[in-house]
Coordinates of C-alpha atoms in Angstrom, one line a residue:
Y1 CA 0.0 0.0 0.0
I2 CA 3.1 2.3 0.0
F3 CA 2.3 3.0 -3.6
A4 CA -0.6 5.1 -2.5
F5 CA 2.1 7.6 -1.6
E6 CA 4.2 7.3 -4.9
T7 CA 4.5 10.5 -6.8
L8 CA 2.4 10.4 -10.0
S9 CA 4.7 12.2 -12.4
F10 CA 5.9 10.5 -15.6
N11 CA 9.2 8.6 -15.2
E12 CA 10.7 7.2 -18.4
K13 CA 13.0 4.9 -16.4
V14 CA 10.0 3.2 -14.7
H15 CA 7.0 3.6 -17.0
T16 CA 6.6 1.5 -20.1
I17 CA 3.8 0.3 -22.3
E18 CA 4.4 -3.2 -21.1
G19 CA 3.7 -2.0 -17.6
V20 CA 0.5 -0.4 -18.6
K21 CA -0.5 -3.6 -20.3
A22 CA 0.2 -5.4 -17.0
I23 CA -2.3 -3.2 -15.2
L24 CA -4.9 -3.6 -17.9
A25 CA -4.5 -7.4 -18.2
G26 CA -7.8 -9.2 -17.8
S27 CA -9.9 -5.9 -18.1
F28 CA -12.1 -4.7 -20.9
M29 CA -9.1 -2.6 -22.1
D30 CA -7.0 -5.7 -22.7
K31 CA -7.1 -5.5 -26.5
D32 CA -5.1 -4.4 -29.5
T33 CA -7.6 -2.1 -31.1
I34 CA -10.4 0.1 -29.8
S35 CA -13.9 0.0 -31.4
F36 CA -16.3 2.9 -30.6
L37 CA -19.5 4.6 -31.9
N38 CA -19.0 8.0 -33.5
V39 CA -21.5 10.9 -33.2
E40 CA -23.5 9.6 -36.2
G41 CA -23.9 6.2 -34.6
G42 CA -21.5 4.4 -36.9
T43 CA -18.7 2.1 -35.6
E44 CA -15.1 3.1 -36.0
V45 CA -11.9 1.3 -35.0
L46 CA -8.9 3.1 -33.5
N47 CA -5.8 1.1 -34.5
K48 CA -4.2 1.6 -31.1
S49 CA -4.4 -0.4 -27.9
Y50 CA -5.7 1.1 -24.7
A51 CA -2.2 0.6 -23.3
Q52 CA -0.7 2.8 -26.1
V53 CA -3.3 5.5 -25.7
I54 CA -2.8 5.6 -21.9
Y55 CA 1.0 5.6 -22.2
E56 CA 0.9 8.5 -24.7
A57 CA -1.5 10.5 -22.5
G58 CA 0.8 10.0 -19.5
K59 CA 3.9 11.1 -21.4
I60 CA 2.3 14.1 -22.9
N61 CA 0.8 15.3 -19.6
N62 CA 3.8 14.3 -17.4
I63 CA 1.6 11.8 -15.5
S64 CA 2.4 8.2 -14.5
P65 CA 0.6 6.1 -17.2
Y66 CA 0.3 3.4 -14.5
H67 CA -1.8 5.8 -12.4
L68 CA -4.0 6.6 -15.4
A69 CA -4.5 2.9 -16.1
A70 CA -5.3 2.1 -12.5
R71 CA -7.6 5.1 -12.2
I72 CA -9.7 4.1 -15.3
R73 CA -9.9 0.5 -14.0
Q74 CA -11.2 2.0 -10.7
E75 CA -13.7 4.3 -12.4
Q76 CA -15.0 1.9 -15.1
G77 CA -14.8 -1.5 -13.6
N78 CA -15.9 -4.1 -16.2
G79 CA -16.4 -1.4 -18.8
G80 CA -20.2 -1.5 -18.8
S81 CA -20.8 2.1 -17.8
S82 CA -23.0 4.3 -19.9
L83 CA -20.3 7.0 -19.6
I84 CA -18.1 5.0 -22.1
S85 CA -20.7 3.1 -24.1
G86 CA -21.1 5.9 -26.7
N87 CA -24.9 5.6 -26.6
Y88 CA -27.0 6.8 -23.7
T89 CA -30.5 8.4 -23.6
Y90 CA -31.5 10.6 -20.6
T91 CA -35.1 11.2 -19.9
D92 CA -36.1 14.2 -17.7
T93 CA -38.5 12.9 -15.1
E94 CA -40.3 16.2 -14.9
T95 CA -40.8 17.1 -18.5
G96 CA -40.5 13.7 -20.1
V97 CA -38.1 15.1 -22.7
S98 CA -35.4 12.6 -23.8
T99 CA -31.9 13.5 -24.9
T100 CA -29.6 11.0 -26.6
Y101 CA -25.8 11.3 -26.2
L102 CA -24.3 9.5 -29.1
G103 CA -20.5 9.2 -29.6
Y104 CA -19.3 10.9 -26.3
Y105 CA -17.0 9.3 -23.8
N106 CA -15.8 10.1 -20.2
Y107 CA -13.3 7.5 -19.0
F108 CA -12.4 9.3 -15.9
N109 CA -16.0 10.2 -14.9
V110 CA -15.0 13.9 -14.9
A111 CA -17.9 16.1 -13.6
A112 CA -20.1 13.0 -13.2
S113 CA -22.0 13.8 -10.0
G114 CA -25.6 14.1 -8.9
T115 CA -28.3 12.5 -6.8
S116 CA -29.3 9.7 -9.2
S117 CA -27.5 7.5 -11.7
P118 CA -29.2 9.1 -14.7
E119 CA -28.3 12.5 -13.5
I120 CA -24.7 11.5 -12.8
I121 CA -24.4 9.9 -16.3
K122 CA -26.0 13.0 -17.9
R123 CA -23.6 15.4 -16.3
G124 CA -20.6 13.3 -17.2
L125 CA -21.7 13.1 -20.8
E126 CA -22.4 16.8 -20.9
K127 CA -18.8 17.3 -19.9
A128 CA -17.6 14.9 -22.6
K129 CA -19.8 16.8 -25.2
S130 CA -18.6 20.2 -24.2
S131 CA -15.0 19.0 -24.2
G132 CA -15.2 17.3 -27.6
W133 CA -14.4 13.8 -26.2
T134 CA -15.9 12.0 -29.2
N135 CA -13.7 8.9 -29.0
P136 CA -11.9 7.0 -26.3
E137 CA -8.5 8.5 -27.2
Y138 CA -9.8 12.1 -26.8
S139 CA -11.5 11.2 -23.5
I140 CA -8.4 9.6 -22.0
H141 CA -6.1 12.4 -23.1
G142 CA -8.6 15.0 -21.9
G143 CA -9.1 13.2 -18.6
A144 CA -5.3 13.1 -18.1
A145 CA -5.0 16.8 -18.7
F146 CA -7.8 17.4 -16.2
L147 CA -5.9 15.3 -13.6
K148 CA -2.7 17.2 -14.3
G149 CA -4.2 20.7 -14.1
G150 CA -6.5 20.2 -11.2
Y151 CA -4.7 17.7 -9.0
I152 CA -1.2 16.3 -9.9
G153 CA 0.0 19.8 -10.8
N154 CA -1.6 21.3 -7.7
Y155 CA 0.2 19.6 -4.8
Q156 CA -2.0 16.5 -4.9
D157 CA 0.7 14.4 -6.6
T158 CA -0.2 11.0 -4.9
L159 CA -3.2 8.8 -4.7
Y160 CA -3.4 9.6 -1.0
L161 CA -3.3 13.4 -1.5
Q162 CA -6.0 13.2 -4.2
K163 CA -8.3 11.7 -1.5
Y164 CA -7.0 13.5 1.6
S165 CA -5.9 17.0 0.8
V166 CA -3.6 17.6 3.8
D167 CA -1.2 20.0 2.1
S168 CA -2.4 23.6 2.3
S169 CA -0.2 24.5 -0.7
S170 CA -3.1 23.3 -2.9
G171 CA -5.2 26.1 -1.5
S172 CA -8.0 23.7 -0.4
L173 CA -6.9 22.1 2.8
Y174 CA -9.1 19.0 3.7
G175 CA -11.1 19.5 0.5
H176 CA -10.8 19.1 -3.3
Q177 CA -10.9 15.3 -3.2
Y178 CA -10.8 13.6 -6.6
Q179 CA -13.5 11.1 -5.8
Q180 CA -15.7 10.0 -2.9
N181 CA -14.6 6.4 -2.9
I182 CA -12.7 6.2 0.4
S183 CA -10.9 3.0 -0.6
A184 CA -9.5 4.4 -3.9
P185 CA -5.9 5.0 -2.8
Y186 CA -5.9 1.5 -1.3
T187 CA -7.3 -0.3 -4.4
E188 CA -5.4 1.7 -7.0
S189 CA -2.1 1.3 -5.2
L190 CA -2.6 -2.5 -5.4
D191 CA -3.0 -2.3 -9.2
V192 CA 0.2 -0.4 -9.5
Y193 CA 2.1 -2.8 -7.1
D194 CA 0.9 -5.8 -9.1
A195 CA 2.2 -4.2 -12.3
Y196 CA 5.6 -3.5 -10.8
E197 CA 5.8 -7.0 -9.4
S198 CA 4.9 -8.6 -12.7
L199 CA 7.6 -6.5 -14.4
G200 CA 10.2 -7.4 -11.8
I201 CA 11.0 -3.8 -10.9
L202 CA 10.0 -3.6 -7.2
N203 CA 13.7 -3.1 -6.4
N204 CA 13.9 0.0 -8.6
S205 CA 14.1 3.5 -7.0
F206 CA 10.7 5.2 -6.5
N207 CA 9.8 8.6 -5.2
F208 CA 7.2 8.9 -2.4
I209 CA 5.5 11.7 -0.5
V210 CA 4.4 10.6 2.9
P211 CA 2.7 13.0 5.3
I212 CA 4.0 13.0 8.8
Y213 CA 1.4 13.9 11.4
E214 CA 2.0 15.3 14.9
N215 CA 0.1 14.4 18.1
M216 CA -0.9 11.0 16.8
P217 CA -1.8 8.0 19.1
T218 CA 1.1 5.7 20.1
T219 CA -0.5 2.8 18.4
A220 CA -2.2 2.6 15.0
S221 CA -5.9 2.3 14.7
I222 CA -7.2 -1.2 13.9
K223 CA -7.9 -1.6 10.2
P224 CA -11.6 -1.6 9.6

């Protein structure tokens, strides 16, 4: 779980496409090409693997592609979310008016919030539409840029700090969490660890940012 504290900047000595593939192994992104629906409803194929797209997004935005891969797995699970299906119809319960979102993708669930699942999906797809995320590659690159600008480039450069903003340098002490999921640093760090182990690089050098707290109990709390 120490990798919840690993810095999330791109490191060409550590990060490889093979490492990204290791994180994506067995997931819906474990494939050599990417099929998707365009805004007209037709099927297109991107002749790149998810691993390649994620690696490129990490390198361009100076973010660990392993972090990006683990974050998408965390956000999208088995890949069945309407936020990445490319075809979703939202019906307003008050007016009965339906709106179809065709060919828009939000792999990082950016701005996907609300009090109901339809509202959450609608807001996420509105963000994708306004951002021009009309295929998986645009969405992944756009989400990576969002992470860089709002978090990794703003003193929240670890999985831990994205959940627990305890550095006042970010200007939002105790707030500005990336997601509500309290176990995210825990589960995402395991994905990264597994990738490092499979690549045989756990003995490499890594950079960590570990907060040191004052006035703590003499013994650790029991793990819930």
